[in-house]
Tab-separated table of C-alpha atoms and ligand atoms in Angstrom:
chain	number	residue	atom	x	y	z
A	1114	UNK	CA	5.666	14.199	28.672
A	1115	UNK	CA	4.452	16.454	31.430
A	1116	UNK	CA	2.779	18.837	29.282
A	1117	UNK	CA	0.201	15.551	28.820
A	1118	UNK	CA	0.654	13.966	31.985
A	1119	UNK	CA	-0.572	17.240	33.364
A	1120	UNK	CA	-3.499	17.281	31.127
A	1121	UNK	CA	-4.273	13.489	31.128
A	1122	UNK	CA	-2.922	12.060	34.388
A	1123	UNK	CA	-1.447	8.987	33.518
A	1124	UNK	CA	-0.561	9.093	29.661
A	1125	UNK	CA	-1.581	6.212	27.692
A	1126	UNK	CA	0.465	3.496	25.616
A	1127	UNK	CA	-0.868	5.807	22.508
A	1128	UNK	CA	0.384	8.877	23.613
A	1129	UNK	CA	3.166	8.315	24.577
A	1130	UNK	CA	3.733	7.038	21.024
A	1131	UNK	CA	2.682	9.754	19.323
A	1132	UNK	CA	4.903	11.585	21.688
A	1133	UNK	CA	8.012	9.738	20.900
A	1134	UNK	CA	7.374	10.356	17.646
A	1135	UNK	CA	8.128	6.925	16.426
A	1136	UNK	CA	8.185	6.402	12.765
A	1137	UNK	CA	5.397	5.488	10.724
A	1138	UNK	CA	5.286	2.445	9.334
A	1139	UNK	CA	4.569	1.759	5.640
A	1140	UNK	CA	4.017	-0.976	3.673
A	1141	UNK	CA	4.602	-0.966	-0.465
A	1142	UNK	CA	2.506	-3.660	-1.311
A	1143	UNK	CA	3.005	-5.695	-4.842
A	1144	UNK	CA	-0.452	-6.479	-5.723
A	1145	UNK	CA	0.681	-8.943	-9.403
A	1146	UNK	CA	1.983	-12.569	-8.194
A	1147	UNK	CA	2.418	-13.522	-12.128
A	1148	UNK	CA	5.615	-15.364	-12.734
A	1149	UNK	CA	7.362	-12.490	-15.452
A	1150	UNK	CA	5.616	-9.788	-13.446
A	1151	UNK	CA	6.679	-5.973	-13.244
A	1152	UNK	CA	5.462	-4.800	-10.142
A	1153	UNK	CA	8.711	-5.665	-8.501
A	1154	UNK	CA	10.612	-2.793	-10.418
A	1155	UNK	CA	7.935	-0.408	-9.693
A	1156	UNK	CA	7.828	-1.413	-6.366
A	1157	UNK	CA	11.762	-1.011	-5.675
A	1158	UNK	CA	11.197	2.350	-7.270
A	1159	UNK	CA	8.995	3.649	-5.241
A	1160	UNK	CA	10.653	2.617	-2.517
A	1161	UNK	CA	13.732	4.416	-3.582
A	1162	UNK	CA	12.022	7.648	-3.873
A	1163	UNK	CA	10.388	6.938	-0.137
A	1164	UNK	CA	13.568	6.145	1.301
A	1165	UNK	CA	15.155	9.466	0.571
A	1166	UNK	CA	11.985	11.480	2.574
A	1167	UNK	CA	13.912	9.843	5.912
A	1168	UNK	CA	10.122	10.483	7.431
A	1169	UNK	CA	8.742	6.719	7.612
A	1170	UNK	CA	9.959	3.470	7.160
A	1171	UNK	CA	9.040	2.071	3.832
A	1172	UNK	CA	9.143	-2.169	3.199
A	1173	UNK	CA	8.156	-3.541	0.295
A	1174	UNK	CA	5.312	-6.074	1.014
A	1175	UNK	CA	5.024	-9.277	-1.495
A	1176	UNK	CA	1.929	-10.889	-1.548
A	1177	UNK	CA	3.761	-13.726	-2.861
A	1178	UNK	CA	5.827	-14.447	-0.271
A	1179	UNK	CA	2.989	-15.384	2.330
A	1180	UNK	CA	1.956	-18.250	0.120
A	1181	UNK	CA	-2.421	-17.323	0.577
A	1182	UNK	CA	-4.785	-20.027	-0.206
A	1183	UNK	CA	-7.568	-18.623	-2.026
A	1184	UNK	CA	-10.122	-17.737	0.294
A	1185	UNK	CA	-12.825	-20.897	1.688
A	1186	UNK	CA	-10.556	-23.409	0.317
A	1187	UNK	CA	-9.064	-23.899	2.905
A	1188	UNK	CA	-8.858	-24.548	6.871
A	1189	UNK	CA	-8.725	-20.690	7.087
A	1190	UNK	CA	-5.726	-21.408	9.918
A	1191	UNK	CA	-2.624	-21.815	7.333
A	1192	UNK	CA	0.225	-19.857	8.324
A	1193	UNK	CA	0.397	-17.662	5.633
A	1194	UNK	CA	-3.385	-16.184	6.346
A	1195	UNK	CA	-1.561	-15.634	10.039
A	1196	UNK	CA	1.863	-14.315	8.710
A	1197	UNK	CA	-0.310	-12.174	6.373
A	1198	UNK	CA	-2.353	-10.617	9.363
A	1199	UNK	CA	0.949	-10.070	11.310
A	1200	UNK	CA	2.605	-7.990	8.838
A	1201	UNK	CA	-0.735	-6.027	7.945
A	1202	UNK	CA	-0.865	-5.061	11.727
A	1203	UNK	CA	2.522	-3.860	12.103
A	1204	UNK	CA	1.911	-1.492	9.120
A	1205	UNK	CA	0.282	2.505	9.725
A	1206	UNK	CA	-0.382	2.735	6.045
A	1207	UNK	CA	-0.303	1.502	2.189
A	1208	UNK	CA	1.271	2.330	-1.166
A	1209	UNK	CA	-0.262	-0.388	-3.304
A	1210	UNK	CA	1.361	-0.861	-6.697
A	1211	UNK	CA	-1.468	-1.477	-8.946
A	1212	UNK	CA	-1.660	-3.349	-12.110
A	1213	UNK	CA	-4.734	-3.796	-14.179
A	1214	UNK	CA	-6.310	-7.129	-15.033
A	1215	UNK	CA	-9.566	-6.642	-17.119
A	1216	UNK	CA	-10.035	-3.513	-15.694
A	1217	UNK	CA	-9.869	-4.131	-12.454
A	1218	UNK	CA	-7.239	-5.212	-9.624
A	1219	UNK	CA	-5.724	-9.089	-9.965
A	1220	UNK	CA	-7.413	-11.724	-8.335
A	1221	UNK	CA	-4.520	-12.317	-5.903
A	1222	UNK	CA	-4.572	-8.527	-4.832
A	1223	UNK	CA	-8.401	-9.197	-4.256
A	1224	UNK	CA	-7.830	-12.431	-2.294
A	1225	UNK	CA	-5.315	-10.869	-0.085
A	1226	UNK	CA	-7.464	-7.861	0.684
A	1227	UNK	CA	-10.142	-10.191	1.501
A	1228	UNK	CA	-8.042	-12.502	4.121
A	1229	UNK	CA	-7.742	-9.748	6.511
A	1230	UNK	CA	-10.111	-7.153	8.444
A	1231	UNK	CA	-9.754	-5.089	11.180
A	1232	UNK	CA	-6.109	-5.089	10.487
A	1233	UNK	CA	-6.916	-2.963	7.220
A	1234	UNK	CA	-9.158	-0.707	9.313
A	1235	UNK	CA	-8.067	3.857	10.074
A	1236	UNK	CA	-4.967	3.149	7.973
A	1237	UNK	CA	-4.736	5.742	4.867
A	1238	UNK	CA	-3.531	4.102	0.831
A	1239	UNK	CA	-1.829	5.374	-2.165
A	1240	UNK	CA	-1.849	4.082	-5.079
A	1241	UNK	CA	1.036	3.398	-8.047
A	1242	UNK	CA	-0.722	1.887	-11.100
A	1243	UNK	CA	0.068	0.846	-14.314
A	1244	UNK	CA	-1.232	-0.744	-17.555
A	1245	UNK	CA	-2.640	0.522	-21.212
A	1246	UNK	CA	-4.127	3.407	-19.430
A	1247	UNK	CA	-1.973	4.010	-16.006
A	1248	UNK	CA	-4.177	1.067	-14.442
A	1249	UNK	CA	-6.349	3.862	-13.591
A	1250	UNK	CA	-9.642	1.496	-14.204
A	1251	UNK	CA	-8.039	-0.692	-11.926
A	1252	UNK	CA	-7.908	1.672	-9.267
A	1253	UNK	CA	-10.671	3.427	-9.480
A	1254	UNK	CA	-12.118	-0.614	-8.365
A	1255	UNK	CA	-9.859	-0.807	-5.467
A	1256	UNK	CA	-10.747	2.661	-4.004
A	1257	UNK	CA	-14.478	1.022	-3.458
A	1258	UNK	CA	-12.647	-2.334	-1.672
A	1259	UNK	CA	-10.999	0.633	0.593
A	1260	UNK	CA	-14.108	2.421	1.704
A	1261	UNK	CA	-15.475	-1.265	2.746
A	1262	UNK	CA	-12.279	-1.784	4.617
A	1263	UNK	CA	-12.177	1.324	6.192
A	1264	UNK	CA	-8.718	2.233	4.378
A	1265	UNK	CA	-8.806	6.172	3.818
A	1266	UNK	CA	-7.357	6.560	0.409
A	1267	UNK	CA	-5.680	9.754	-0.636
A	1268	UNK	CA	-5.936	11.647	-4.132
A	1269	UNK	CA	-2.675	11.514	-5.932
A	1270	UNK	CA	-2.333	8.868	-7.699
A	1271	UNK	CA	0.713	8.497	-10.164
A	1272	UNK	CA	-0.375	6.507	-12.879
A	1273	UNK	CA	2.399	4.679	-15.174
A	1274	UNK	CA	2.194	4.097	-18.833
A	1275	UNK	CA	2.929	0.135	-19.830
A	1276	UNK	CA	3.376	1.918	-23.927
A	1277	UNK	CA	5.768	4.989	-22.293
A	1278	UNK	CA	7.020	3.819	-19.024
A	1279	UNK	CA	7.898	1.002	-19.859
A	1280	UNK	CA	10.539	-0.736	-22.578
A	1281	UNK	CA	8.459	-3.657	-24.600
A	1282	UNK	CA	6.025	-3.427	-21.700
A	1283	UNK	CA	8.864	-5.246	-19.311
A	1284	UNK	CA	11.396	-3.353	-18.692
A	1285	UNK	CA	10.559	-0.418	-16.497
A	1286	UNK	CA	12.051	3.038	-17.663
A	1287	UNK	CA	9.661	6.084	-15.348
A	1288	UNK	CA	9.244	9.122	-17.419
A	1289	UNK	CA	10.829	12.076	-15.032
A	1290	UNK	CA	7.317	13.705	-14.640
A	1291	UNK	CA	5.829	10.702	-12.114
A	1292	UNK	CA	8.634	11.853	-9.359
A	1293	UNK	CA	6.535	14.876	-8.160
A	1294	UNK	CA	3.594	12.982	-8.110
A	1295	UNK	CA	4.943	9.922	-6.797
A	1296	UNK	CA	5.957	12.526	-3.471
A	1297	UNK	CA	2.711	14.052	-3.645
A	1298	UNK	CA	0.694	11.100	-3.319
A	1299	UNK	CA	3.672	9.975	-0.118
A	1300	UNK	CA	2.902	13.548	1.823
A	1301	UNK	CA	-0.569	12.566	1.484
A	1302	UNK	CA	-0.362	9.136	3.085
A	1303	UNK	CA	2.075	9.935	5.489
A	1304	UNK	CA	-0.188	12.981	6.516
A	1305	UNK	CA	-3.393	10.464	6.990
A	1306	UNK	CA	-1.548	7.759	8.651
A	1307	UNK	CA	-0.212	9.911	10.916
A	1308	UNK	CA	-3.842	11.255	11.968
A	1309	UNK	CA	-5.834	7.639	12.186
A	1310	UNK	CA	-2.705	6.404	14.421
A	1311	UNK	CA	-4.764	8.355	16.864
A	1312	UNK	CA	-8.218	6.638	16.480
A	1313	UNK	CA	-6.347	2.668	16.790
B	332	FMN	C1	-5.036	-11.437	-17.264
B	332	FMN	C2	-4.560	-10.078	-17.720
B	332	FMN	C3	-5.472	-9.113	-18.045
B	332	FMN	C4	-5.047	-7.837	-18.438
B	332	FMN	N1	-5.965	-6.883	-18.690
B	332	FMN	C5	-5.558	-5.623	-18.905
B	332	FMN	C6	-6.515	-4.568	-18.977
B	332	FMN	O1	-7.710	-4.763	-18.898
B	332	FMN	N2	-6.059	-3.305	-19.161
B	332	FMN	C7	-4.713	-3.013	-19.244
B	332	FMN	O2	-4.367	-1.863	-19.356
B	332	FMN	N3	-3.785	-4.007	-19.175
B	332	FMN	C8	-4.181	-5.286	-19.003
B	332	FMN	N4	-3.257	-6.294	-18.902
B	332	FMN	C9	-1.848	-5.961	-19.103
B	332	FMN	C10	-1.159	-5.754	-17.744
B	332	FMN	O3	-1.508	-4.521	-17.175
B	332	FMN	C11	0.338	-5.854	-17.911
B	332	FMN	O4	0.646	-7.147	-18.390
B	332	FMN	C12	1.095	-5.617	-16.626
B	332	FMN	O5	2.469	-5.746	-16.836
B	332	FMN	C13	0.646	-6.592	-15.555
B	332	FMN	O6	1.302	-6.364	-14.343
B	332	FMN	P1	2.380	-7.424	-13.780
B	332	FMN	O7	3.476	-7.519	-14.826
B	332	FMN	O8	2.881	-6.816	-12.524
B	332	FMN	O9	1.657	-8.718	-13.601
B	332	FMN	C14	-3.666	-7.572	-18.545
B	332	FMN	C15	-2.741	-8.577	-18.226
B	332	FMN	C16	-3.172	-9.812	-17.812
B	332	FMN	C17	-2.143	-10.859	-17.445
C-alpha cells in the first residue's frame, strides 16, 4: 500500500485491487444449448481440473440458462440480454467449451457472443473443443469472433475426440493425455487475464 501510495499519491480503485490480490474471475462457458448435449460433462470437467489450481475462481457459465432471444427479434431490453451482460462483466476471463456445428461454432454460441460488447473487451479465452476432429475447425472460427471482440485468446487448446473421448459419442470418458494440456491452456489464461485487468 505505501510502496504505491508513495509512488502514485492517492492509489486508485484498480490498484488497490491488483494489490489485494483478489482472485480472478473465470467463467467456463457451455457454448451447445441442444437438448441431449455433452458440453455439460466437459464443462464439469474442466472445472474439476480448475478447481484444484486454488488460483481463480472457476463457474461454469450456461448459455442456456439466460434464456437469449436471437438477436433483432426482439425489444433488445429482455432480461436475459441484461442478466447475460451482468455475468459477462463480473468475469476477468473465458474457457469456452467448444463444439463443432458444420465446422464452425453453434448458432447459440454465436448469438450470445453477439448480444454483448464492451463487456467481452481486454479479457483473455481458452478454448476446450470437441467433435470428429477435436472441434478444432470450430475454433479456429471463433478465434476470428475474438480478435473482433477484443478477447485475447491464448494457444493451448485441448482438443477432445467425439470417436476416443467419448463412449457412443455421449458419454464422456477424457483420454489421460488432455490433463496437461487442459493446465497448460489454464496458466495461459490466468496469465493474460491477470495482465488486461490492468488496462479495464
Ligand atoms: C447441427 C450439427 C452439425 C454438426 N456438424 C459437425 C461437424 O461439422 N463436424 C463435427 O466434427 N461434428 C459435427 N457435429 C457433431 C457434434 O460435434 C456432436 O454432436 C457434439 O456432441 C455436439 O456437441 P453438444 O453435444 O454439446 O451439442 C454436428 C452436430 C450437429 C447437431
Amino acid at each position: 500500500m505505501g510502496f504505491f501510495s508513495n509512488l502514485f499519491g492517492n492509489s486508485s480503485q484498480k490498484e488497490t485491487e491488483i494489490m489485494t490480490n483478489e482472485k480472478l474471475n473465470i467463467g467456463i462457458i457451455l457454448g451447445s444449448t441442444r437438448e441431449g448435449r455433452v458440453s455439460p460433462q466437459v464443462g464439469e470437467w474442466v472445472k474439476g481440473i480448475a478447481d484444484k489450481r486454488g488460483d481463480a475462481n472457476y463457474e461454469i457459465v450456461d448459455i442456456a440458462d439466460y434464456n437469449l432471444p436471437f438477436l433483432g427479434t426482439g425489444t433488445g431490453q429482455e432480461p436475459g440480454i441484461q442478466s447475460w451482460n451482468e455475468k459477462l462483466a463480473s468475469l476477468d476471463g473465458f474457457v469456452f467449451i467448444v463444439q463443432e456445428y458444420n465446422h464452425s461454432i453453434t448458432g447459440a454460441l454465436k448469438n450470445a457472443l453477439d448480444l454483448a460488447r464492451e463487456v467481452w473487451n481486454n479479457k483473455a479465452a481458452g478454448f476446450v473443443s470437441y467433435g470428429s476432429t477435436g472441434g478444432a475447425r470450430a475454433v479456429e472460427h471463433l478465434r476470428g469472433i475474438c480478435g473482433e471482440l477484443l478477447i485475447a485468446d491464448v494457444r493451448v487448446h485441448p482438443t477432445l475426440s467425439l470417436f476416443t473421448d467419448f463412449e457412443e459419442m455421449s458419454t464422456f470418458k477424457p483420454a489421460d493425455l488432455h490433463l496437461d494440456n487442459v493446465n497448460a491452456m489454464l496458466d495461459q489464461v490466468i496469465a493474460w487475464s491477470g495482465a488486461l485487468k490492468t488496462l479495464r
